[in-house]
Coordinates of C-alpha atoms in Angstrom, one line a residue:
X1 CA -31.8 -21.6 -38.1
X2 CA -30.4 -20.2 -41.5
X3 CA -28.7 -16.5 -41.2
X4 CA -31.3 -14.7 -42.4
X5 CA -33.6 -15.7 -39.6
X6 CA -31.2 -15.3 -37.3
X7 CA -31.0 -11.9 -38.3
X8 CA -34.7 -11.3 -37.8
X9 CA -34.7 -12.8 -34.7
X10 CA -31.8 -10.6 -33.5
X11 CA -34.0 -7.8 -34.7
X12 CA -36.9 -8.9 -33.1
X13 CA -35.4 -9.2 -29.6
X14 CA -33.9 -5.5 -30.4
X15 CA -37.1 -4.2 -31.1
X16 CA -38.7 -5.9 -27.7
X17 CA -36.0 -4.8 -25.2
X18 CA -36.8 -1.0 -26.9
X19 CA -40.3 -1.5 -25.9
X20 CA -40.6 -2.6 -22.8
X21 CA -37.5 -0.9 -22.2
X22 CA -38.9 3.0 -23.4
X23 CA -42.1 1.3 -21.2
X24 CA -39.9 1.0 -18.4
X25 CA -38.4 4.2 -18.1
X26 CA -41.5 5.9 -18.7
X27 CA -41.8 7.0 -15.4
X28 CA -38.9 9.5 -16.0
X29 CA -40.5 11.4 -18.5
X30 CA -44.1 11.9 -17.0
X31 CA -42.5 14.5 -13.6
X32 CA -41.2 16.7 -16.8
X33 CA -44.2 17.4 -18.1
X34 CA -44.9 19.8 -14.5
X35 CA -46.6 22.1 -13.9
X36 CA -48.9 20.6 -15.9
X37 CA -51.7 18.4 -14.0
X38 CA -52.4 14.6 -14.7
X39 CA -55.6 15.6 -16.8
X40 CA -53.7 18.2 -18.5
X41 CA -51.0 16.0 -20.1
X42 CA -53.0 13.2 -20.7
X43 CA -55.5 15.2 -22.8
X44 CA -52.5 16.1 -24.7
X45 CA -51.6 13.0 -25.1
X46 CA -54.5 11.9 -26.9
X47 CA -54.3 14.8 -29.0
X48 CA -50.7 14.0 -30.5
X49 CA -51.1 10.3 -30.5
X50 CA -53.1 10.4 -33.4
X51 CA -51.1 12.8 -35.1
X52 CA -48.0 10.9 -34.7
X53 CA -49.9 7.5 -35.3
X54 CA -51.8 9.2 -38.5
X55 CA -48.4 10.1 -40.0
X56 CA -47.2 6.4 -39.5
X57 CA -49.9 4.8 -41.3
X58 CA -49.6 7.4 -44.0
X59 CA -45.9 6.7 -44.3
X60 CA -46.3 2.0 -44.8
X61 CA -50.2 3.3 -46.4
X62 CA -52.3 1.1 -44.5
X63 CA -55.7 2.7 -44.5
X64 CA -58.2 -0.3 -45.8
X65 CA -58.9 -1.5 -42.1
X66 CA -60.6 2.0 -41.6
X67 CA -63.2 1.3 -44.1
X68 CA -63.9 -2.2 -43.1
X69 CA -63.9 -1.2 -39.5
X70 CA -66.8 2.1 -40.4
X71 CA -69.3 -0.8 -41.4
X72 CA -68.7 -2.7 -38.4
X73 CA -70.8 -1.0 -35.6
X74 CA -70.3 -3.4 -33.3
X75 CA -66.4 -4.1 -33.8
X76 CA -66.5 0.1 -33.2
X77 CA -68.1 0.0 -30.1
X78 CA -65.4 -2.2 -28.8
X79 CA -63.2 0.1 -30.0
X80 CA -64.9 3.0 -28.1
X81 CA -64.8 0.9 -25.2
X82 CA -61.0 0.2 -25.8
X83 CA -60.5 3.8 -25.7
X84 CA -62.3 4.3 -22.2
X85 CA -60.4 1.4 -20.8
X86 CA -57.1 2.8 -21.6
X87 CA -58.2 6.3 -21.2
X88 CA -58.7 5.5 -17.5
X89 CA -55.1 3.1 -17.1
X90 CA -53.2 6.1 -19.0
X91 CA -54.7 8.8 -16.6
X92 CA -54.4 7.1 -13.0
X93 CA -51.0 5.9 -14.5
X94 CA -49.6 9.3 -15.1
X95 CA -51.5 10.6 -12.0
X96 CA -49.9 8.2 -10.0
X97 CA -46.2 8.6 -11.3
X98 CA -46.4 12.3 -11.0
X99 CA -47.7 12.0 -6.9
X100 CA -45.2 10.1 -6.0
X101 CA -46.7 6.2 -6.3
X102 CA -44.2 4.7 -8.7
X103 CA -44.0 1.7 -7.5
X104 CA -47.8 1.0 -6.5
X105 CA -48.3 1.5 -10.4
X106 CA -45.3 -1.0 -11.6
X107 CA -47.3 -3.6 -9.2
X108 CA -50.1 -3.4 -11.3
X109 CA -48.0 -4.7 -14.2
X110 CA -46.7 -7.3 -12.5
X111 CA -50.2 -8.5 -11.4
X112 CA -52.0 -8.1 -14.8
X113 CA -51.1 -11.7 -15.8
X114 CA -52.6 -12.9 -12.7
X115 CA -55.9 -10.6 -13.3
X116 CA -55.8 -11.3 -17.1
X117 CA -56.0 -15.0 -16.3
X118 CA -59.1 -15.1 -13.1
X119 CA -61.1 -12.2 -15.7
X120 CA -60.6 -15.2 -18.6
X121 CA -62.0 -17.7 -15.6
X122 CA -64.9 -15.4 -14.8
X123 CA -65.9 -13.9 -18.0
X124 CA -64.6 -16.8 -20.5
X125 CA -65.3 -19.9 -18.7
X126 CA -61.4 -21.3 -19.1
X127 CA -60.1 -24.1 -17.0
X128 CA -57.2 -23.1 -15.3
X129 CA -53.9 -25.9 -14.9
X130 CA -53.2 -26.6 -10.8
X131 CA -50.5 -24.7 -11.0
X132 CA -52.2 -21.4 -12.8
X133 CA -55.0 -21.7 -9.5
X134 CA -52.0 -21.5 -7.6
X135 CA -50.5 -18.3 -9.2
X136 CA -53.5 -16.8 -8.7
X137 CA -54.2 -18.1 -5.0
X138 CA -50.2 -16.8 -4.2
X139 CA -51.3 -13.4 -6.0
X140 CA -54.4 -13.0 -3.9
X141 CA -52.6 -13.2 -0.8
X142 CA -50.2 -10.9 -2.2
X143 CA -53.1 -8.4 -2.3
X144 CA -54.3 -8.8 1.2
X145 CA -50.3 -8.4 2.7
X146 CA -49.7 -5.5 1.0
X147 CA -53.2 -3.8 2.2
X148 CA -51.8 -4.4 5.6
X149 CA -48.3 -2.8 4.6
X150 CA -50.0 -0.1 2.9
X151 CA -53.1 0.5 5.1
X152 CA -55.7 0.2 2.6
X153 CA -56.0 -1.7 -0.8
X154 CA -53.0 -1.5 -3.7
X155 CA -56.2 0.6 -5.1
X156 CA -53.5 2.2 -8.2
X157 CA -52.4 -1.5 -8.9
X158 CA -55.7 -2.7 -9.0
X159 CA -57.1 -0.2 -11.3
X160 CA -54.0 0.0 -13.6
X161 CA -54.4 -4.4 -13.5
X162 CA -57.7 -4.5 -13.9
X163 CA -58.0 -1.4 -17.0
X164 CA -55.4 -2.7 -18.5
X165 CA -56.7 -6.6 -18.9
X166 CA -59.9 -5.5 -19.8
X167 CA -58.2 -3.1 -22.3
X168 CA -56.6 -6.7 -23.5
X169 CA -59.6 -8.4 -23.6
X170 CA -61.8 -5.7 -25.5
X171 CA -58.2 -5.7 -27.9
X172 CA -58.6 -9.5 -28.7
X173 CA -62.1 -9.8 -29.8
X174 CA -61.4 -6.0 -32.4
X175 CA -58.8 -8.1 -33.9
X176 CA -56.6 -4.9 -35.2
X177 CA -52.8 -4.4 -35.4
X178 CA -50.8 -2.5 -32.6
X179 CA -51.1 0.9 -34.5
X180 CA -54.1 0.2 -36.6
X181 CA -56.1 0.0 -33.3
X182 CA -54.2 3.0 -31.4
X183 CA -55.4 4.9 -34.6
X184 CA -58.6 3.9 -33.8
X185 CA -59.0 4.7 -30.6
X186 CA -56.9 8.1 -30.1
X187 CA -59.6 9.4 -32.9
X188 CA -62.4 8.6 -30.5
X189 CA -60.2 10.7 -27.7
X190 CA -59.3 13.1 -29.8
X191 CA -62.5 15.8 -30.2
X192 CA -62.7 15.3 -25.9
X193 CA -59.4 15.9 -25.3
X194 CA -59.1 19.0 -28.0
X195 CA -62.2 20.5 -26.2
X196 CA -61.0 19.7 -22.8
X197 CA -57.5 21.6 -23.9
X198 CA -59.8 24.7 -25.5
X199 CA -61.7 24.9 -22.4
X200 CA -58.5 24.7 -20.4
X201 CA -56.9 27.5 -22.4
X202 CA -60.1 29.8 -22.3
X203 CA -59.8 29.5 -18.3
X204 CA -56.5 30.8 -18.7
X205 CA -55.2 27.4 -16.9
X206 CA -53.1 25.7 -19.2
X207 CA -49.5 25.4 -19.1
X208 CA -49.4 24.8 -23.2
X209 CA -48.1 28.1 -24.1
X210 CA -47.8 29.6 -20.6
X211 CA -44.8 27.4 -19.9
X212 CA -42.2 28.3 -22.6
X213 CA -41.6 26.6 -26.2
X214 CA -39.8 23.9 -24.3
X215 CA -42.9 22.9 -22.4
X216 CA -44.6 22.8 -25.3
X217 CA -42.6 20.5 -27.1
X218 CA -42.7 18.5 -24.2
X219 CA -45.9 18.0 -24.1
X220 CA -46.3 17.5 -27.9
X221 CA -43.5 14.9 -27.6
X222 CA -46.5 12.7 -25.3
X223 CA -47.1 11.7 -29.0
X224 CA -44.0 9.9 -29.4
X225 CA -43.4 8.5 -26.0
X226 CA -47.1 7.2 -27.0
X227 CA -46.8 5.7 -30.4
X228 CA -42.9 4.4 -30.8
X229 CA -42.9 1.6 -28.1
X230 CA -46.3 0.6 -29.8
X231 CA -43.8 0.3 -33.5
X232 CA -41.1 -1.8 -31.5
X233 CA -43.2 -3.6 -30.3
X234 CA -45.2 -4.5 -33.6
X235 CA -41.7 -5.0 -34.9
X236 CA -40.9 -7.6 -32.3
X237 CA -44.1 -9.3 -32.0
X238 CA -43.4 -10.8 -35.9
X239 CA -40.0 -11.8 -35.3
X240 CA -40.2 -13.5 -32.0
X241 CA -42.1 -16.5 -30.6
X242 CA -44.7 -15.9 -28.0
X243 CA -43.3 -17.2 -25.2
X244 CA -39.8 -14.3 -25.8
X245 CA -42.3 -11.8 -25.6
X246 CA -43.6 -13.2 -22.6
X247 CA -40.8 -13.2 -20.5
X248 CA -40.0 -9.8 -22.2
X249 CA -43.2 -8.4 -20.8
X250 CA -41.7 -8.6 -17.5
X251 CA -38.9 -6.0 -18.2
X252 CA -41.2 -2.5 -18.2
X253 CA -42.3 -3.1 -14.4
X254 CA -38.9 -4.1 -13.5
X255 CA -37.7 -0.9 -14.5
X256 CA -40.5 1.2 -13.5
X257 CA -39.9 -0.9 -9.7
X258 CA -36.5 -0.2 -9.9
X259 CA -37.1 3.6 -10.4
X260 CA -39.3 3.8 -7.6
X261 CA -37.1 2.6 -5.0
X262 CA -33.6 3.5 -6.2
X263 CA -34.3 6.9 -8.1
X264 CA -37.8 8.3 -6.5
X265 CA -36.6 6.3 -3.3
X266 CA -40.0 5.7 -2.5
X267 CA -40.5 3.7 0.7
X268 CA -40.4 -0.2 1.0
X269 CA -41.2 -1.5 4.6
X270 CA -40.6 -4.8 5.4
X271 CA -44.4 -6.2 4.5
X272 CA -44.4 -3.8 1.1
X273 CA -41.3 -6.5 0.0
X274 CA -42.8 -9.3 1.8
X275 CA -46.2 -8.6 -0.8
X276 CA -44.2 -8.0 -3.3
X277 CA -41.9 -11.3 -2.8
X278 CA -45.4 -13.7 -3.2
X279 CA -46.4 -11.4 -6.0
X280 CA -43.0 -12.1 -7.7
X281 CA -43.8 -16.6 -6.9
X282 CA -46.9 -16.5 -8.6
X283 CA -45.6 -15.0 -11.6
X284 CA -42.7 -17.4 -11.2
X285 CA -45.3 -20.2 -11.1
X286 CA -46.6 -18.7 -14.2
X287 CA -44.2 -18.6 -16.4
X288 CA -42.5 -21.9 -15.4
X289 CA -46.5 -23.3 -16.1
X290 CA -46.5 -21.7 -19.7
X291 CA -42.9 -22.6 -20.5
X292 CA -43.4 -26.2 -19.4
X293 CA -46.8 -26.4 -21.7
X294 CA -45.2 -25.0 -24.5
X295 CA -42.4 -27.2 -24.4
X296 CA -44.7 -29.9 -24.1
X297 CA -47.0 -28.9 -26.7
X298 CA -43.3 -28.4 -29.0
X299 CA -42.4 -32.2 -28.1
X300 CA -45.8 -33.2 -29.3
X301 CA -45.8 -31.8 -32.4
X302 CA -42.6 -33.1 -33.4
X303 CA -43.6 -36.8 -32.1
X304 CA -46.1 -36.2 -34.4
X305 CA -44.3 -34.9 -37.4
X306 CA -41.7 -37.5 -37.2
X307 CA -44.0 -40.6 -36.9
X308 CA -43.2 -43.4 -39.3
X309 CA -45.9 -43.9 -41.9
X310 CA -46.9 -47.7 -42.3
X311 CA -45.4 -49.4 -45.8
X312 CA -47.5 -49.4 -49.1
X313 CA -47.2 -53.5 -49.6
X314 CA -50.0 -53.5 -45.9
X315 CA -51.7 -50.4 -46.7
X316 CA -53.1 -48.9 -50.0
X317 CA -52.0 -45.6 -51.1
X318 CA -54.8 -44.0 -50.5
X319 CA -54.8 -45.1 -46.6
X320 CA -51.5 -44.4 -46.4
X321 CA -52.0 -40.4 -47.2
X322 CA -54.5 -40.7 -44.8
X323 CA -52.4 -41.9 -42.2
X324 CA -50.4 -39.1 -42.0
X325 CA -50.8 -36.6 -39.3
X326 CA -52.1 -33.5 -40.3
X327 CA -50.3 -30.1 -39.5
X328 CA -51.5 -28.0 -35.8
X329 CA -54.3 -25.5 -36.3
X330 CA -52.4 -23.0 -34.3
X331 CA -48.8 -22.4 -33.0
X332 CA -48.4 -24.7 -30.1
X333 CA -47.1 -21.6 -28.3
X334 CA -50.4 -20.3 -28.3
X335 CA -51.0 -23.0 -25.4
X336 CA -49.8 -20.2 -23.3
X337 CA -52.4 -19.2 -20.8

């Protein structure tokens, strides 16, 4: 690796620990933005996104994938759907933070993978490796322990998993860049949210200017704490292989786990960390899976890079180029489920 790569991937790895940590911590912010309800502040958060992501794309320039994406109607109704998705995770996630359900909600990060891989079985028709049917099997059960420890179903997690794979889904067949496609969908929010906030202000119920200028810049801030994990994250995602970032994905429900029992102290009977415990196997099963097939699919592609060609006195020329392996379509750490 020559310095100047190693620099990048230094940078890279910088940039990911800030977004999935600021992703993490998240959960810290959200109680400060009181007395204002759930609805309230994510209505503003729609509202500044799209300023904040507006001015970043006015400051790199990057404005021809709006033109393209106008004369697509059907790549902009997956967008409007993208924008649903995550307008349901975002509310039920601030919702859930501010009532006191901080951990509940970092579950449903830690079970997306396993949800993102059964909706790619149900809805894609992929064949899953024995061990991915086991993740899922071991995250199942997971599910039905902790409806027993919590006397109905992880309802939060569910609907934060389930939102937030679709949202993932709907994401991969747009086909835009991290901020290109928060653009995008934050200007679908925006006129609701604005008219939601009006409506809310003509009722006399919102905490926007009632609250003091420091409430207000709080809740303008919801911008921010939207759009710069997004930039970090775009920063790392060039820099660092796949499978970095998909270990690194498993830092922001860490934190937000560890906020819920040690700071919130939030309660944790015994079959809350028993669910928890299988929940934390399957992913375990996971990534050893994807690691193993990557490193795999690695070894192969050197194998077939370094393969001796046969001599030119048994083979013409013209065979001989032929006989040479051609390069991978894709990055074998795409193998990745």
């Amino acid at each position: 690796m020559t310095g100047k790569s190693a620099a990048e991937r230094r940078i890279g790895l910088l940039n990911g620990f800030a977004a999935y940590g600021m992703w993490g911590l998240v959960p810290l912010f959200w109680p400060l933005l009181k007395p204002a309800g759930a609805v309230e502040i994510l209505a503003h958060r729609m509202v500044w996104s799209l300023f904040f992501v507006a001015a970043a794309l006015l400051v790199v320039r990057r404005w021809a994938w709006l033109g393209e994406l106008l004369r697509q109607p059907r790549k902009l109704a997956l967008v409007t759907v993208a924008a649903a998705v995550i307008t349901v995770n975002w509310g039920v996630y601030i919702w859930s933070v501010n009532s006191g359900h901080v951990v509940e909600a970092s579950l449903g990060y830690f079970i997306n993978p396993l949800v993102t891989i059964a909706m790619g079985v149900l809805l894609l028709k992929e064949r899953l490796r024995p061990v991915q049917w086991a993740a899922v099997g071991v995250g199942a059960a997971a599910v039905l322990v902790l409806t027993v420890g919590y006397g109905r179903p992880p309802w939060i997690s569910l609907c934060l998993a389930f939102s937030f794979a679709t949202y993932g889904l709907v994401k991969k067949k747009v086909n835009l860049g991290g901020v290109e496609s928060l653009a995008a969908e934050t200007a679908i929010q925006f006129l609701p949210a604005l008219g939601y906030l009006l409506w809310l202000s003509a009722q006399g119920e919102s905490t926007f200017a009632a609250e003091g200028a420091g409430h207000a810049a709080l809740l303008a801030a919801t911008g921010i704490v939207t759009a710069l994990p997004l930039v970090c994250f775009g920063a790392a995602a060039i820099r660092v292989p796949l499978s970095t970032l998909g270990l690194l994905q498993y830092l922001a429900p860490v934190f937000q786990f560890l906020l819920g029992v040690l700071y919130f102290k939030e309660a944790m009977p015994p079959e809350r960390w028993a669910g928890f415990a299988l929940v934390w196997l399957a992913l375990t099963l996971l990534t050893w899976d994807a690691l193993r097939t990557a490193r795999r699919a690695a070894r192969t592609l050197a194998a077939e890079r370094n393969r001796p060609t046969m001599t030119t006195d048994t083979v013409s020329p013209v065979r001989q180029a032929q006989s040479v392996p051609a390069g991978p379509e894709t990055d074998p750490l795409e193998a990745r489920p």
